[in-house]
Coordinates of C-alpha atoms and ligand atoms in Angstrom, one line a residue:
X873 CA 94.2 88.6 118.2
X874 CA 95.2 89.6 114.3
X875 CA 95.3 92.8 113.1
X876 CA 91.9 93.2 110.5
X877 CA 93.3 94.1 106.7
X878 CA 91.7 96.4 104.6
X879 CA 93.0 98.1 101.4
X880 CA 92.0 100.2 98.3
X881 CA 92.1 98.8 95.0
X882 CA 92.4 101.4 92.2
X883 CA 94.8 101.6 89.3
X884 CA 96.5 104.3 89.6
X885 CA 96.6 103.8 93.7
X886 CA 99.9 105.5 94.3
X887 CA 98.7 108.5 95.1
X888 CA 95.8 107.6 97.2
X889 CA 95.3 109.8 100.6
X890 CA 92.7 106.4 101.9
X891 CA 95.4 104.9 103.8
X892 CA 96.5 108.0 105.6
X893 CA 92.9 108.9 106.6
X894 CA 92.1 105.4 107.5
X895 CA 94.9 104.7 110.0
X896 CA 93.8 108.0 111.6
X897 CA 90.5 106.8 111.8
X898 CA 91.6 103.4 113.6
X899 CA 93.9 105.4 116.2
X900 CA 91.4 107.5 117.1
X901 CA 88.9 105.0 117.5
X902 CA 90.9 102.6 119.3
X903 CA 90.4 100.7 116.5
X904 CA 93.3 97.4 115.3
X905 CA 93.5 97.5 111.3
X906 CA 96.3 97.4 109.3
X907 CA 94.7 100.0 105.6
X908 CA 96.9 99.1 102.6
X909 CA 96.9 100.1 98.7
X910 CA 96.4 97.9 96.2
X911 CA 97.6 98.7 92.4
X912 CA 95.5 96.2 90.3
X913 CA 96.1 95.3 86.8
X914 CA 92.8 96.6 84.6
X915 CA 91.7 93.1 83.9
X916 CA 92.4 91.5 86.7
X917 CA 89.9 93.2 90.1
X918 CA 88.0 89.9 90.2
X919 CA 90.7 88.0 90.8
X920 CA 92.5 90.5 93.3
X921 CA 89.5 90.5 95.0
X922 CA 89.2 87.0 95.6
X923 CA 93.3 86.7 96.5
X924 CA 92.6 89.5 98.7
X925 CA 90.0 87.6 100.6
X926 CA 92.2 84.2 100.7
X927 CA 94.6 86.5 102.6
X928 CA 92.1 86.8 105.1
X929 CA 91.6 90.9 104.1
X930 CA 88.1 91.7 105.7
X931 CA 87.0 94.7 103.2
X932 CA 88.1 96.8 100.3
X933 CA 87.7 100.3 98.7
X934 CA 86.9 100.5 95.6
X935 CA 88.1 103.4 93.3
X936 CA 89.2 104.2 89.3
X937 CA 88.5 102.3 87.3
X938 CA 87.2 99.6 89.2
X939 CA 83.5 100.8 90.8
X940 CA 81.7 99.3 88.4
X941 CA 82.7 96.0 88.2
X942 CA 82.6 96.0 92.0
X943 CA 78.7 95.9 92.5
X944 CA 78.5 92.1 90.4
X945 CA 80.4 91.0 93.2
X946 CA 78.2 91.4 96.0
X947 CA 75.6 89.3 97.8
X948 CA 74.1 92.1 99.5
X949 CA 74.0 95.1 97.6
X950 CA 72.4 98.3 99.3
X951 CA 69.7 99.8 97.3
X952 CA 71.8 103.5 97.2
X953 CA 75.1 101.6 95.5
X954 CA 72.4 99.6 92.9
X955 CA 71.4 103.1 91.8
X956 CA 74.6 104.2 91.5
X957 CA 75.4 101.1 89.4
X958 CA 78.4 101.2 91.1
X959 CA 80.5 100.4 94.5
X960 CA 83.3 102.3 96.6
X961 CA 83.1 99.9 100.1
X962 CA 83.1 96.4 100.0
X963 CA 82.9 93.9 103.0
X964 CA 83.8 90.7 103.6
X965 CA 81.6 88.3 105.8
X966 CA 82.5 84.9 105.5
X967 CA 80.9 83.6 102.0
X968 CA 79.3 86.8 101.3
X969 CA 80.1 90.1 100.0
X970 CA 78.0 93.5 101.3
X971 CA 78.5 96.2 98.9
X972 CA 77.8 99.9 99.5
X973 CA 78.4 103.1 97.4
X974 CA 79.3 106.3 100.3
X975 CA 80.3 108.5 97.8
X976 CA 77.1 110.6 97.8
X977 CA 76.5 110.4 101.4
X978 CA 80.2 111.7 101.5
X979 CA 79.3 114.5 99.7
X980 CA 75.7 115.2 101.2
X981 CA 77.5 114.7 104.9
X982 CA 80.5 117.0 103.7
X983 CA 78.3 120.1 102.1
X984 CA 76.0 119.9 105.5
X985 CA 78.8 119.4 108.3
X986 CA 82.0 120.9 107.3
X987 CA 80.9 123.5 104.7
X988 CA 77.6 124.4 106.7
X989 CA 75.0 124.3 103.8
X990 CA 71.7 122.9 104.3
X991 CA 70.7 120.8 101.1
X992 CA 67.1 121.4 101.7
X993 CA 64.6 123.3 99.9
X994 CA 68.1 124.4 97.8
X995 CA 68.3 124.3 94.3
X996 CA 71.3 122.1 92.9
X997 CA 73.3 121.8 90.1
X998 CA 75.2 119.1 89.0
X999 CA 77.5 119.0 85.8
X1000 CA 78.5 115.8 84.8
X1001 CA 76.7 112.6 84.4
X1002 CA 79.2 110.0 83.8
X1003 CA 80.5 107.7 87.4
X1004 CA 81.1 110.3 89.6
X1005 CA 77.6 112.0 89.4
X1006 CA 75.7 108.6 89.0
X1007 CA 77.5 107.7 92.6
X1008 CA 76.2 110.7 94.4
X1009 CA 72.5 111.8 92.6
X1010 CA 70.5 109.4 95.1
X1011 CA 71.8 110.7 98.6
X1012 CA 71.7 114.0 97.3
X1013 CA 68.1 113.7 96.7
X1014 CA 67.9 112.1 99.7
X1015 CA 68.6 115.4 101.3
X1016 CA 65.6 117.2 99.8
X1017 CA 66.6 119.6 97.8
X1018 CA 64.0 121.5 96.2
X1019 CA 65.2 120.8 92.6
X1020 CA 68.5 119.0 91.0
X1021 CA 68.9 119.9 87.6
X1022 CA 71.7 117.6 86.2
X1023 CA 73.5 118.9 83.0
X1024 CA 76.0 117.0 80.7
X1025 CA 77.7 117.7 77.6
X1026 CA 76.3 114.3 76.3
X1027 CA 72.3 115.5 77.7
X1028 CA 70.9 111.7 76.8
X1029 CA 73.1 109.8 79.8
X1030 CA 71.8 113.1 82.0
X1031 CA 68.6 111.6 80.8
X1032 CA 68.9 107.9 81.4
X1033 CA 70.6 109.4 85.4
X1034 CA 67.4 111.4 86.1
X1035 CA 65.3 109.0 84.5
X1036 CA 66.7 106.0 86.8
X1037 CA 66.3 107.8 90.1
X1038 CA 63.0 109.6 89.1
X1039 CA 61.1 107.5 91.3
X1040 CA 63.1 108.3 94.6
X1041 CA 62.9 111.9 93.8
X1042 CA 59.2 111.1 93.6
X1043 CA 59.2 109.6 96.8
X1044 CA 61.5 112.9 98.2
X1045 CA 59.5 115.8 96.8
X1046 CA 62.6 116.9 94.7
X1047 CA 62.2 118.0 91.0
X1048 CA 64.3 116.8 88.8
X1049 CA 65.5 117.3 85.2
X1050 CA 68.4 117.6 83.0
X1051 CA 68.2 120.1 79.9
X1052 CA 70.7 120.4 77.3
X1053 CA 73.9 122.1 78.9
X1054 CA 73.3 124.9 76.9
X1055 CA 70.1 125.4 78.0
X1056 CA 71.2 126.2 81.9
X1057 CA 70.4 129.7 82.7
X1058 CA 68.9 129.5 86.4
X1059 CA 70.7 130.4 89.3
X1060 CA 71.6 127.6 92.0
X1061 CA 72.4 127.8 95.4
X1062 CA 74.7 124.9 95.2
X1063 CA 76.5 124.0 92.1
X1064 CA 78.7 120.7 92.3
X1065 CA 81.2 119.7 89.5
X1066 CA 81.2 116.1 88.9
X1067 CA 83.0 116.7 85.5
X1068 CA 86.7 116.0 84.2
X1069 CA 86.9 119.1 82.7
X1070 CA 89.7 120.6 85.1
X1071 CA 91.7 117.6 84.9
X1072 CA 91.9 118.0 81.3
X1073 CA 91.9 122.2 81.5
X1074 CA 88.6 121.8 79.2
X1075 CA 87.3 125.0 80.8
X1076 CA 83.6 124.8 83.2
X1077 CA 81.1 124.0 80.6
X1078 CA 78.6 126.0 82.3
X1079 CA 78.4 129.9 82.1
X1080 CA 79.0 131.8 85.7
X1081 CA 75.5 133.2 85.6
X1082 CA 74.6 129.7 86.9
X1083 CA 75.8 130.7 90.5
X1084 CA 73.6 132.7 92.5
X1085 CA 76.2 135.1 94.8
X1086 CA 77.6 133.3 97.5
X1087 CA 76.7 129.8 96.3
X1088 CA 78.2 127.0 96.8
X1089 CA 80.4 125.5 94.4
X1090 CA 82.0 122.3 95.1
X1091 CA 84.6 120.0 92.8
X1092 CA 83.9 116.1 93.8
X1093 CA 88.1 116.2 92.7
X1094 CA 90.9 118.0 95.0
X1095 CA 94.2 119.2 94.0
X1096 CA 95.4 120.5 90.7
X1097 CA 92.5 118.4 88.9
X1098 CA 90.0 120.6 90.8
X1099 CA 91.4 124.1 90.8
X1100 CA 90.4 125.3 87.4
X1101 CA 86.8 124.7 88.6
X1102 CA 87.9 126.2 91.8
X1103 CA 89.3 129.4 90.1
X1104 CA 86.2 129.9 88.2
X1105 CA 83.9 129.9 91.0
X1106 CA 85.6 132.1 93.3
X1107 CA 86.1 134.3 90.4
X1108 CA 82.3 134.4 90.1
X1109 CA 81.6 135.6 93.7
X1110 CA 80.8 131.5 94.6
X1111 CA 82.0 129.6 98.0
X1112 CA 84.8 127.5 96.6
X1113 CA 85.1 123.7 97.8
X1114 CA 87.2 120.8 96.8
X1115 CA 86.4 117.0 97.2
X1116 CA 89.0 116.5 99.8
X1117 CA 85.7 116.4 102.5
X1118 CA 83.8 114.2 100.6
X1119 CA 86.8 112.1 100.3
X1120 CA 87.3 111.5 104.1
X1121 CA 83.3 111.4 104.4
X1122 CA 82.9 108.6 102.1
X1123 CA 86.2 107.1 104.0
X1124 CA 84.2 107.4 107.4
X1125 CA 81.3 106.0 106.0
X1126 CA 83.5 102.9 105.0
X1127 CA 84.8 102.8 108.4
X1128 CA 81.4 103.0 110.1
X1129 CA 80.7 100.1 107.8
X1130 CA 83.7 97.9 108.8
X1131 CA 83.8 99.0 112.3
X1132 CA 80.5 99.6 113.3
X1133 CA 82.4 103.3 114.7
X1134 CA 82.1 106.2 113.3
X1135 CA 85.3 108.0 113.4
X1136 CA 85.7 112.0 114.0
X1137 CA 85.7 113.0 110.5
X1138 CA 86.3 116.5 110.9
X1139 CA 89.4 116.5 112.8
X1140 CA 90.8 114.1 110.2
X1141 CA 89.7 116.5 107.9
X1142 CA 91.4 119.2 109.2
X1143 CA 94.4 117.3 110.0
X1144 CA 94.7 116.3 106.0
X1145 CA 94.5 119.5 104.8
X1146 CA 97.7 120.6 107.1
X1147 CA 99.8 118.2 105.9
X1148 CA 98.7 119.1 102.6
X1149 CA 99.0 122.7 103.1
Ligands
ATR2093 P1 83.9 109.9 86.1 O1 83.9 108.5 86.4 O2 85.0 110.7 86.7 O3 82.6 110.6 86.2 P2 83.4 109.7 83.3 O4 82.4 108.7 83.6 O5 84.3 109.5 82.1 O6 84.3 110.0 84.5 O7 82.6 111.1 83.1 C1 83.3 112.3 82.8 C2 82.3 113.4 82.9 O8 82.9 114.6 82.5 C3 81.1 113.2 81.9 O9 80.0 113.8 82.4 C4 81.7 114.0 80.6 O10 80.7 114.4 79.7 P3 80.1 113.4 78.6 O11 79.2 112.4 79.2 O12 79.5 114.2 77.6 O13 81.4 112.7 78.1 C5 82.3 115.2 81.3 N1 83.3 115.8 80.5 C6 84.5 115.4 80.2 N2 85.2 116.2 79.3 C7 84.3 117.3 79.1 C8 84.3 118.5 78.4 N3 85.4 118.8 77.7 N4 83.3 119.3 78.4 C9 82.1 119.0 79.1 N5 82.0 117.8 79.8 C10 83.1 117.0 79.8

């Protein structure tokens, strides 16, 4: 029997943790994959995609800058990743292509199994409306939160965000809006940065007033390009928590996809974090 081929397309790629996390997933789930990375040139994922599948590869990640030019390719796109407007997990079967986004389940999975917080009845904040939060708003609603209020420095593509999920909100009970970022003064219980803002050491565009004490604060980034936020919100009395969770959550997610297994994210979680420590 061959050994199944997977990879993650991004450019960069180097510096990518999915093939780490996903060869842990196979060996603990018995599983026979070979998980490589993939640095593809900007104008050229179409085309890697299609080599990829002519060497017989059976399903990709999908990361920077390449998520949205991902969901054009797929015969089956799930109605989560066509909200998103974008894919992380494609699959391979045969002629067709099944297309899923498990960012925001990653992130709904992580805040409820490894940080502990129930979503529900919770008031949310997210800052930022550009890829990252457009992968994760539907699943987060999904986990009925009493109200999301999404705020971005540009407020009209917070807008056209709330305005394209506003009838599964509907459908969930959860309120949602997205004021001018200036205009946030309410206190959340969870507060999610889906912002570039640390990367760039632009300072959290949100005062601290926005975290009720002991909230949860989480960066969707991990590593230097999420401390700054990190800082901030354990400076403020908040709950602190990068995106390395959501990272192996959307992974096993993937893998569940793939495999039809779902590996033991948590212990690969914890395991990451050591040898990042
Ligand atoms: P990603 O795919 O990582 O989400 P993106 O689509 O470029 O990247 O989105 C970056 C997000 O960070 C946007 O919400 C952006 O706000 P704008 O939509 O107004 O551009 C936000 N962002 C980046 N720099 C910022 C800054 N200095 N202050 C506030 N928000 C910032």
């Amino acid at each position: 029997m061959t050994t199944d081929l997977y990879c993650v397309m991004g450019n960069p790629v180097e510096h990518s943790k999915s093939p780490w996390i996903h060869a842990r997933f196979a060996q603990l789930t018995g599983q026979d994959l070979q998980y490589v990375k993939r640095l593809i040139p900007l104008d050229g994922f179409r085309k890697s995609v299609q080599a990829f599948r002519a060497e017989g590869g059976k399903g990709c990640n999908v990361t920077v800058p390449f998520k949205f030019e991902a969901a054009p390719l797929a015969t089956q796109l799930t109605p989560r990743a066509e909200l998103a407007g974008a894919c992380n997990t494609l699959r391979f079967d045969g002629d067709e292509v099944f297309a899923d986004n498990t960012d925001g389940v990653g992130l709904a999975n992580d805040i409820a199994r490894n940080a502990g917080v129930a979503l529900a009845g919770r008031d949310v904040l997210l800052i930022g409306a550009g890829g990252a939060a457009s992968g994760v708003l539907g699943p987060l609603i999904e986990a009925k939160p009493r109200r999301i209020v999404v705020a971005n420095r540009t407020q009209a593509k917070a807008g056209v965000l709330i305005e394209r999920h506003s009838a599964l909100a509907a459908r969930h009970g959860v309120r949602l809006e997205a004021p001018e970022l200036h205009e946030v003064r309410d206190a959340f219980d969870v507060v999610i940065n889906a912002t570039t803002t640390s990367m760039s050491g632009a300072g959290v565009p949100v005062p601290p007033g926005v975290l009720k004490p002991g909230a949860l604060a989480c960066d969707m980034m991990y590593g230097p390009a999420a401390q700054g936020f990190l800082d901030w919100a354990r400076q403020h009395g908040a709950v602190a928590r990068d995106g390395l969770g959501m990272l192996v959550e959307q992974a096993a997610e993937a893998f569940l996809i793939w495999r039809g297994v779902r590996p033991p994210s948590a212990q690969v979680l914890a395991e990451l974090r050591a040898t990042l420590a």
